[in-house]
mmCIF file of C-alpha atoms in Angstrom:
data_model
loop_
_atom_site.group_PDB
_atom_site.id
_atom_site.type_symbol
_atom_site.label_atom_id
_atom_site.label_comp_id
_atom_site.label_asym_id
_atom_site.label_seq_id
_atom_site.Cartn_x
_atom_site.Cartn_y
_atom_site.Cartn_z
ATOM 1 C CA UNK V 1 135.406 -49.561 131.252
ATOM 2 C CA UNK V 2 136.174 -46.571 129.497
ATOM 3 C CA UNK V 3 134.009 -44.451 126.946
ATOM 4 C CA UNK V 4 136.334 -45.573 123.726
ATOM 5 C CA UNK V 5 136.266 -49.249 125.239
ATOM 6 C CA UNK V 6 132.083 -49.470 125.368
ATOM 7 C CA UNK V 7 132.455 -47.988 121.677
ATOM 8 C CA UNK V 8 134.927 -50.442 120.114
ATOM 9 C CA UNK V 9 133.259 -52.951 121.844
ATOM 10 C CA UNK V 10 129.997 -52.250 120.486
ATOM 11 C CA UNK V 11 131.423 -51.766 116.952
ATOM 12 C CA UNK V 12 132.649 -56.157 117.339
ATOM 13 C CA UNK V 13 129.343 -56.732 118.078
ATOM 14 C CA UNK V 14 127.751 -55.050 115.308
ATOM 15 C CA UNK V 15 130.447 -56.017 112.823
ATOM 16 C CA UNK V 16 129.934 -60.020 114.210
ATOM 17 C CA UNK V 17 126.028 -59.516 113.730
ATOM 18 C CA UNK V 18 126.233 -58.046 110.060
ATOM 19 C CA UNK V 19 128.468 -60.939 109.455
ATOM 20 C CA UNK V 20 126.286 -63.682 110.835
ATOM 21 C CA UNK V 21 122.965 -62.123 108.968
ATOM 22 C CA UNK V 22 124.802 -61.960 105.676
ATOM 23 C CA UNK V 23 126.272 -65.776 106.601
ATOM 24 C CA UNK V 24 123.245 -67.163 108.557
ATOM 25 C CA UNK V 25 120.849 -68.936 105.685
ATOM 26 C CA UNK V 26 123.947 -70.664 104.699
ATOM 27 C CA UNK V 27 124.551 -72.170 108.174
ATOM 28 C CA UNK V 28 121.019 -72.563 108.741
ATOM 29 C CA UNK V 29 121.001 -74.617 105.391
ATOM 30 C CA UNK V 30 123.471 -76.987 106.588
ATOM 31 C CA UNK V 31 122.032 -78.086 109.869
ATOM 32 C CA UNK V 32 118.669 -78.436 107.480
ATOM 33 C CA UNK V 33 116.910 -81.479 105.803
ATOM 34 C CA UNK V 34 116.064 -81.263 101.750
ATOM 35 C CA UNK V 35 112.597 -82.212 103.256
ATOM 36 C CA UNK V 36 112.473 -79.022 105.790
ATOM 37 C CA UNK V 37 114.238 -76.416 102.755
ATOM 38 C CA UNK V 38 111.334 -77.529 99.962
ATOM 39 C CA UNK V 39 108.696 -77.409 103.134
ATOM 40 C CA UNK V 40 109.916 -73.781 103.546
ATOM 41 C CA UNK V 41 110.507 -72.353 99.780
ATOM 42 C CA UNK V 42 107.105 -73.526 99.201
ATOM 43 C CA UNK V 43 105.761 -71.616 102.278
ATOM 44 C CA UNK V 44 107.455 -68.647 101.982
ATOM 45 C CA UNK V 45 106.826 -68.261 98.042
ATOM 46 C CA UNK V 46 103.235 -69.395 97.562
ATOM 47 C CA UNK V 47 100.596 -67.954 98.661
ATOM 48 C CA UNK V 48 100.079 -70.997 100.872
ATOM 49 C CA UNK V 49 96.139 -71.743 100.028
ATOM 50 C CA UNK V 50 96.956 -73.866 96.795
ATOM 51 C CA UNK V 51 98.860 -76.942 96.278
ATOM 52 C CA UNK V 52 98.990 -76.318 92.450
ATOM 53 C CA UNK V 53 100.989 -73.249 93.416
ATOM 54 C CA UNK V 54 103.394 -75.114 95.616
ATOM 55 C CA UNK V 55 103.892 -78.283 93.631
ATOM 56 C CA UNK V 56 105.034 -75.760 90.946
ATOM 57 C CA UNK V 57 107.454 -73.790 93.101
ATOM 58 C CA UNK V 58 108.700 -77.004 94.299
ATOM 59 C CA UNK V 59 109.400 -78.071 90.649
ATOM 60 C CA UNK V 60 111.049 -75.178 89.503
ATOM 61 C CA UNK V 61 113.673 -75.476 92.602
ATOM 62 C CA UNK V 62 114.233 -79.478 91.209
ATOM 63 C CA UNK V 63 114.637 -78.396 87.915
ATOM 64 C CA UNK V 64 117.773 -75.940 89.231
ATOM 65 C CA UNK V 65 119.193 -78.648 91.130
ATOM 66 C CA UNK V 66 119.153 -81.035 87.975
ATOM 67 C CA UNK V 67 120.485 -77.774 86.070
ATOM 68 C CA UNK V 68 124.750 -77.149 85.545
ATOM 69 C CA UNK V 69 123.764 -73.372 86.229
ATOM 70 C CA UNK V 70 122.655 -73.458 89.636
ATOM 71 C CA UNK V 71 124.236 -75.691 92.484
ATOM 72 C CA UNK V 72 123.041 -79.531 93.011
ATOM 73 C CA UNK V 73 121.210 -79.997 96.092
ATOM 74 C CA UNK V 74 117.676 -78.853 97.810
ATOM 75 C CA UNK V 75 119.083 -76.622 100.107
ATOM 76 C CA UNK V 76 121.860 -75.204 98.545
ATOM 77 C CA UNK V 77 119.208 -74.146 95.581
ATOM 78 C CA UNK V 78 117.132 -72.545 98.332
ATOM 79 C CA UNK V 79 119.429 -70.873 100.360
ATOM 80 C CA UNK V 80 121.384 -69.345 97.377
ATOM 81 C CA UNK V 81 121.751 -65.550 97.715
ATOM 82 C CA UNK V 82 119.269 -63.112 96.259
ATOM 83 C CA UNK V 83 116.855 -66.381 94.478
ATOM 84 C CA UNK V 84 113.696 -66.488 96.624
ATOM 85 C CA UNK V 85 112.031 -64.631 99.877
ATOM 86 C CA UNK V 86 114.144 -63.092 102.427
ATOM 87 C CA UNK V 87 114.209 -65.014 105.227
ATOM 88 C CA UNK V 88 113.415 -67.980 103.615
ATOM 89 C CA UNK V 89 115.441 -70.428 105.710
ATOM 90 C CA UNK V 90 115.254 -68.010 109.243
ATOM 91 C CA UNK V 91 111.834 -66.653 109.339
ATOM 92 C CA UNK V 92 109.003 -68.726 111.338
ATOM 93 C CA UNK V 93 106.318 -70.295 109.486
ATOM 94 C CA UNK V 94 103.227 -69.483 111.638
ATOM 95 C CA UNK V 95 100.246 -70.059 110.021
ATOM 96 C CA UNK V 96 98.014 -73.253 108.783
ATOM 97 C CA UNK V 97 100.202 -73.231 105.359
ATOM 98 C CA UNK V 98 102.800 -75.367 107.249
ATOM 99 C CA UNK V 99 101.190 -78.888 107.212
ATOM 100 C CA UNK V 100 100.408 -77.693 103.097
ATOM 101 C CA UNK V 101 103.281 -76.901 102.549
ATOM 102 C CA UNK V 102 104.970 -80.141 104.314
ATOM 103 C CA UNK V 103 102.977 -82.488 102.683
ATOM 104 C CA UNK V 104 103.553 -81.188 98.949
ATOM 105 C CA UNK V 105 107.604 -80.917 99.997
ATOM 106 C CA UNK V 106 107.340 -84.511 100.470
ATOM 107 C CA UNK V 107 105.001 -85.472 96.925
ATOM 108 C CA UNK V 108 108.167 -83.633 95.203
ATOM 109 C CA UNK V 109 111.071 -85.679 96.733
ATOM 110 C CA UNK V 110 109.095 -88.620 95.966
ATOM 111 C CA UNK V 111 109.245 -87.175 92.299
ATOM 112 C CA UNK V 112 106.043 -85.392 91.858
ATOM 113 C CA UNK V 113 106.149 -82.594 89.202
ATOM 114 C CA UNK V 114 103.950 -79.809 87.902
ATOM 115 C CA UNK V 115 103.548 -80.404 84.138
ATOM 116 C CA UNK V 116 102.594 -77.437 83.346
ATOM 117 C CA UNK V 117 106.099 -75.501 84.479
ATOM 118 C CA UNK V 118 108.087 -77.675 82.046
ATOM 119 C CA UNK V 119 111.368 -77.138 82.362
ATOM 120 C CA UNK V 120 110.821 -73.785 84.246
ATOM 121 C CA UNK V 121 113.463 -72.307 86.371
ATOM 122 C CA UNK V 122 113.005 -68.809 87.202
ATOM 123 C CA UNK V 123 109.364 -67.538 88.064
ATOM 124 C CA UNK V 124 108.123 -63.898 89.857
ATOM 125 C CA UNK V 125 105.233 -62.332 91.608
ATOM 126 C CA UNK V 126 102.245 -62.470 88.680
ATOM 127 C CA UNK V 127 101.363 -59.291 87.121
ATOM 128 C CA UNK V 128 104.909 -58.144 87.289
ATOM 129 C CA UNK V 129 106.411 -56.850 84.237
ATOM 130 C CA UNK V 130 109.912 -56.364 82.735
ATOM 131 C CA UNK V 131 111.230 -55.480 79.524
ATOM 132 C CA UNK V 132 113.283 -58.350 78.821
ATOM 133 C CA UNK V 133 112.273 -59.844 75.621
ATOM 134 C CA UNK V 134 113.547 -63.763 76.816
ATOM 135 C CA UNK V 135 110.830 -64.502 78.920
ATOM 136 C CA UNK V 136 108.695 -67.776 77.663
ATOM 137 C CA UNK V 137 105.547 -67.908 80.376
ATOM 138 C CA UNK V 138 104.510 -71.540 80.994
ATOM 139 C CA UNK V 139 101.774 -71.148 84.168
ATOM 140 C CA UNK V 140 100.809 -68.868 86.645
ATOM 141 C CA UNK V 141 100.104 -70.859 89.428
ATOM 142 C CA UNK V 142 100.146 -69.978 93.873
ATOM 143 C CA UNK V 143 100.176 -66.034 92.920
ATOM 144 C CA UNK V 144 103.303 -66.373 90.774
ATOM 145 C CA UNK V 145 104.487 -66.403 87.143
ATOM 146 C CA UNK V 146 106.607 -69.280 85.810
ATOM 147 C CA UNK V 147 108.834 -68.766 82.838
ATOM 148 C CA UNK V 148 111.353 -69.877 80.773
ATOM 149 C CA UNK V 149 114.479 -68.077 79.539
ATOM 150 C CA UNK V 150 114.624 -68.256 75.737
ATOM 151 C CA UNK V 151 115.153 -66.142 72.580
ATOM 152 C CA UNK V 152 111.999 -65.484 70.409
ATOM 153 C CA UNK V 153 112.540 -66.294 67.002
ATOM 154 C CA UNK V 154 110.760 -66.136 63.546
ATOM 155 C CA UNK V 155 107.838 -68.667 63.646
ATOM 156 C CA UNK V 156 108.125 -68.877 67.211
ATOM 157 C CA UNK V 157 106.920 -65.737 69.291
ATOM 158 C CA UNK V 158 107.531 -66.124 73.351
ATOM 159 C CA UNK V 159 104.120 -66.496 75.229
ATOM 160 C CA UNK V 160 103.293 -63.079 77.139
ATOM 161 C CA UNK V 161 102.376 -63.706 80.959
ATOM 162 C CA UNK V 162 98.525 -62.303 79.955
ATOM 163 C CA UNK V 163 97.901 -65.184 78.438
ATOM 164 C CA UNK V 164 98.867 -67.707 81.006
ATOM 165 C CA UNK V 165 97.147 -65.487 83.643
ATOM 166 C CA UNK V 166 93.683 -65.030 81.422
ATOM 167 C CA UNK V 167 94.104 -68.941 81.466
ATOM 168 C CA UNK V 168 94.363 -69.463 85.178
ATOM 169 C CA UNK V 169 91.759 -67.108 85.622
ATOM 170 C CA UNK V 170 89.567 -68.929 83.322
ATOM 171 C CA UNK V 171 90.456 -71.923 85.169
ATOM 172 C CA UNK V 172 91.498 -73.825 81.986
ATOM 173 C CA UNK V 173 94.703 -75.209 80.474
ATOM 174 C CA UNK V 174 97.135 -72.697 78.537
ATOM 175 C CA UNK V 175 96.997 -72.824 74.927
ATOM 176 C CA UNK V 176 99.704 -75.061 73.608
ATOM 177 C CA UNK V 177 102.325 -73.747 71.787
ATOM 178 C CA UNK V 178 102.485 -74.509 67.965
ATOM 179 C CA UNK V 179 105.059 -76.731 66.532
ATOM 180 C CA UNK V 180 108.267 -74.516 65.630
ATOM 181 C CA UNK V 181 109.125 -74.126 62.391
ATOM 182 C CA UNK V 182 111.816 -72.254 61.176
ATOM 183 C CA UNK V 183 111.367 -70.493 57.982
ATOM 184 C CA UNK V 184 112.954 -71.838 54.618
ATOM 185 C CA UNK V 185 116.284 -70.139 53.732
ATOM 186 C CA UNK V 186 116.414 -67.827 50.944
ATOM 187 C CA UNK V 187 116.908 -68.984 47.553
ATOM 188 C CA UNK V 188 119.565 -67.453 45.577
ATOM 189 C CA UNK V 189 118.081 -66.939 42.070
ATOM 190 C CA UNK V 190 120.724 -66.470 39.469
ATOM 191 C CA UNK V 191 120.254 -63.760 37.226
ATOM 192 C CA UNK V 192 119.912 -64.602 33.835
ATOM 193 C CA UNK V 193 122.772 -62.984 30.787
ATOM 194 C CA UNK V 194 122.022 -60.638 28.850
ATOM 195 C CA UNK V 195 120.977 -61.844 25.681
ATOM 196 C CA UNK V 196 122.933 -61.132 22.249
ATOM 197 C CA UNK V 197 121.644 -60.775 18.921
ATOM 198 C CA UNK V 198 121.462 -63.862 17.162
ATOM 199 C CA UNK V 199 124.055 -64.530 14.184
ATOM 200 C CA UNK V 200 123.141 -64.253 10.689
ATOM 201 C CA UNK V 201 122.316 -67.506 9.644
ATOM 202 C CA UNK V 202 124.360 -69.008 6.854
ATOM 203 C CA UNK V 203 123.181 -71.247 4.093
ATOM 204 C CA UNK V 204 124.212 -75.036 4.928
ATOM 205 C CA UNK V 205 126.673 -76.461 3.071
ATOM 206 C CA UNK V 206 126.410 -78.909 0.752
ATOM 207 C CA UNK V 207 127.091 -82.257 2.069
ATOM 208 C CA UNK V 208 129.809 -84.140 1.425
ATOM 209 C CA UNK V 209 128.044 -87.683 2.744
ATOM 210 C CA UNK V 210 126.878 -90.009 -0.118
ATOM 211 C CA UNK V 211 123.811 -91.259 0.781
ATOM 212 C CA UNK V 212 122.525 -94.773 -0.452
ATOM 213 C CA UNK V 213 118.610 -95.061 -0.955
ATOM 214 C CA UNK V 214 117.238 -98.369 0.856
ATOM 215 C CA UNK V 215 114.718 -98.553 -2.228
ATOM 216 C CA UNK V 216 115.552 -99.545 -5.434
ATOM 217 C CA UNK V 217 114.252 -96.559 -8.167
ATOM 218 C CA UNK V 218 111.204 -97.080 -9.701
ATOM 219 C CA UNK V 219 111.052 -98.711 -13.244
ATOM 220 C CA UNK V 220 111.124 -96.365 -16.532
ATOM 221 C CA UNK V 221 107.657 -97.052 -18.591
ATOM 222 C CA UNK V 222 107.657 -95.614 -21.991
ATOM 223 C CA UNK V 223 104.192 -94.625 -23.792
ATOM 224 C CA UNK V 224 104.250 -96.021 -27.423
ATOM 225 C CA UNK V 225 103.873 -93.406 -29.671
ATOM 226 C CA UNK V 226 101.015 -93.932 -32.465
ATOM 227 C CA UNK V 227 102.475 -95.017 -35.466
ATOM 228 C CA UNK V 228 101.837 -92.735 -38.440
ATOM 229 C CA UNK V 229 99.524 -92.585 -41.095
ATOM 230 C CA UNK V 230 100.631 -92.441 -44.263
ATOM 231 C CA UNK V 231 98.030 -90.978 -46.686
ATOM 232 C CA UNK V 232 97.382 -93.978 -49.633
ATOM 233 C CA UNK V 233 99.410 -93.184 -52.908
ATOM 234 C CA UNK V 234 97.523 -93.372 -56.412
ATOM 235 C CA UNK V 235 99.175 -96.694 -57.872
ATOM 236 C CA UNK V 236 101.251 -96.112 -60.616
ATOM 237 C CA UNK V 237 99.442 -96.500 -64.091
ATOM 238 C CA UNK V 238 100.722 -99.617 -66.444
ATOM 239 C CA UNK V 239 102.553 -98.362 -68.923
ATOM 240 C CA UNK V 240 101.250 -97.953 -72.514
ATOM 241 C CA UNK V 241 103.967 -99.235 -74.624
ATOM 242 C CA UNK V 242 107.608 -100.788 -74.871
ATOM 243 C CA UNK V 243 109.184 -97.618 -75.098
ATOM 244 C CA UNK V 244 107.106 -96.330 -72.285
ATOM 245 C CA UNK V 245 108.464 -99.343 -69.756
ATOM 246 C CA UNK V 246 112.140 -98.874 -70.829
ATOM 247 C CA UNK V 247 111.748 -95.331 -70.026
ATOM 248 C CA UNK V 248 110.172 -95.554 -66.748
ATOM 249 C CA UNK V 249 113.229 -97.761 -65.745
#
């Protein structure tokens, strides 16, 4: 075999290998059980000492397969490209977190869930930090953060991952999150006119109405007057003779 044939045939090989690598968790994924993928994804991404840790791994991968986002079984979840460990369907599992991690695969096909992950999907190494501002932390559990993608809003802040690892440290629950309430709209306050001088007032005119009175007047009295005193005349003296008389009449 010639120089340029060893060459180009070496070239096939390492062209078929890259191909197979890149290729090989999705075959391996077929010819595997949803028991033996959870057994595994909980191996390879807890630390293996805790079942808290894997149960909430294992709960996180369920919640992708009941989510439209990611695809809809065990395995296919597990073996998609660029989620969870390298190797995570290939590598060995060596060590006494095998049995662990086998029985707590099987408590979470029978429907066993973490409740403290929620409705978790996405979780990281713990003490990792990123600048995205979406990230809701629910648990740190198994060496790992779990979180939930979701927009902080006014009234309700996202909880930071110190605070769910200061609470596993503690050993105690995580605070609970306060019921969200979105603050009241803006009222639109109308400004009032300007004012304008009032109008000269007018006198009122006399009305035209004729108005009965539902009471009869009262009565007219009249004072009698005193009647006058008339001062006593000197009666007239008898006259003294004949004469006298005819003249007086």
């Amino acid at each position: 075999m010639s120089v340029s044939r060893k060459f180009r045939t070496l070239g096939l090989f390492l062209v078929l290998g890259a191909l197979l690598a890149a290729g090989g968790c999705g075959h391996m994924s077929a010819r595997m059980s949803s028991l033996e993928c959870m057994q595994r994804v909980m191996y390879f991404e807890s630390n293996r000492s805790s079942d808290d840790g894997m149960l909430a791994v294992g709960t996180v991968v369920m919640n992708r397969v009941k989510s439209d986002d990611f695809p809809d079984s065990v395995c296919a979840v597990v073996g998609q490209k660029n989620q969870f460990a390298p190797g995570v369907l290939s590598k060995p599992m060596t060590d006494s977190g095998k049995p662990r991690a086998l029985r707590m695969a099987k408590q979470v096909l029978r429907g066993k869930r973490h409740p403290g992950v929620g409705e978790a999907r996405f979780f990281h190494t713990a003490g990792y930090s990123f600048r995205y501002t979406n990230m809701h932390y629910m648990l740190m559990a198994g060496g790992n953060s779990f979180y939930v993608k979701r927009r902080a809003e006014p009234g309700r802040p996202n909880r930071s991952q110190e605070i769910v690892i200061a609470a596993a440290k503690a050993n105690r629950a995580v605070p609970s999150e306060p019921p969200h309430t979105r603050p009241a709209a803006p009222v639109m306050v109308a400004s009032a006119a300007p004012s304008r001088p009032a109008a000269p007032s007018r006198p009122a005119a006399p009305s035209r109405d004729v108005v009965f009175g539902s009471a009869s007047p009262p009565p007219i009295t009249f004072q009698p007057r005193p009647a006058p005193v008339l001062a006593a005349m000197p009666a007239p003296a008898s006259p003294a003779s004949i004469e006298e008389l005819i003249a007086l009449n």
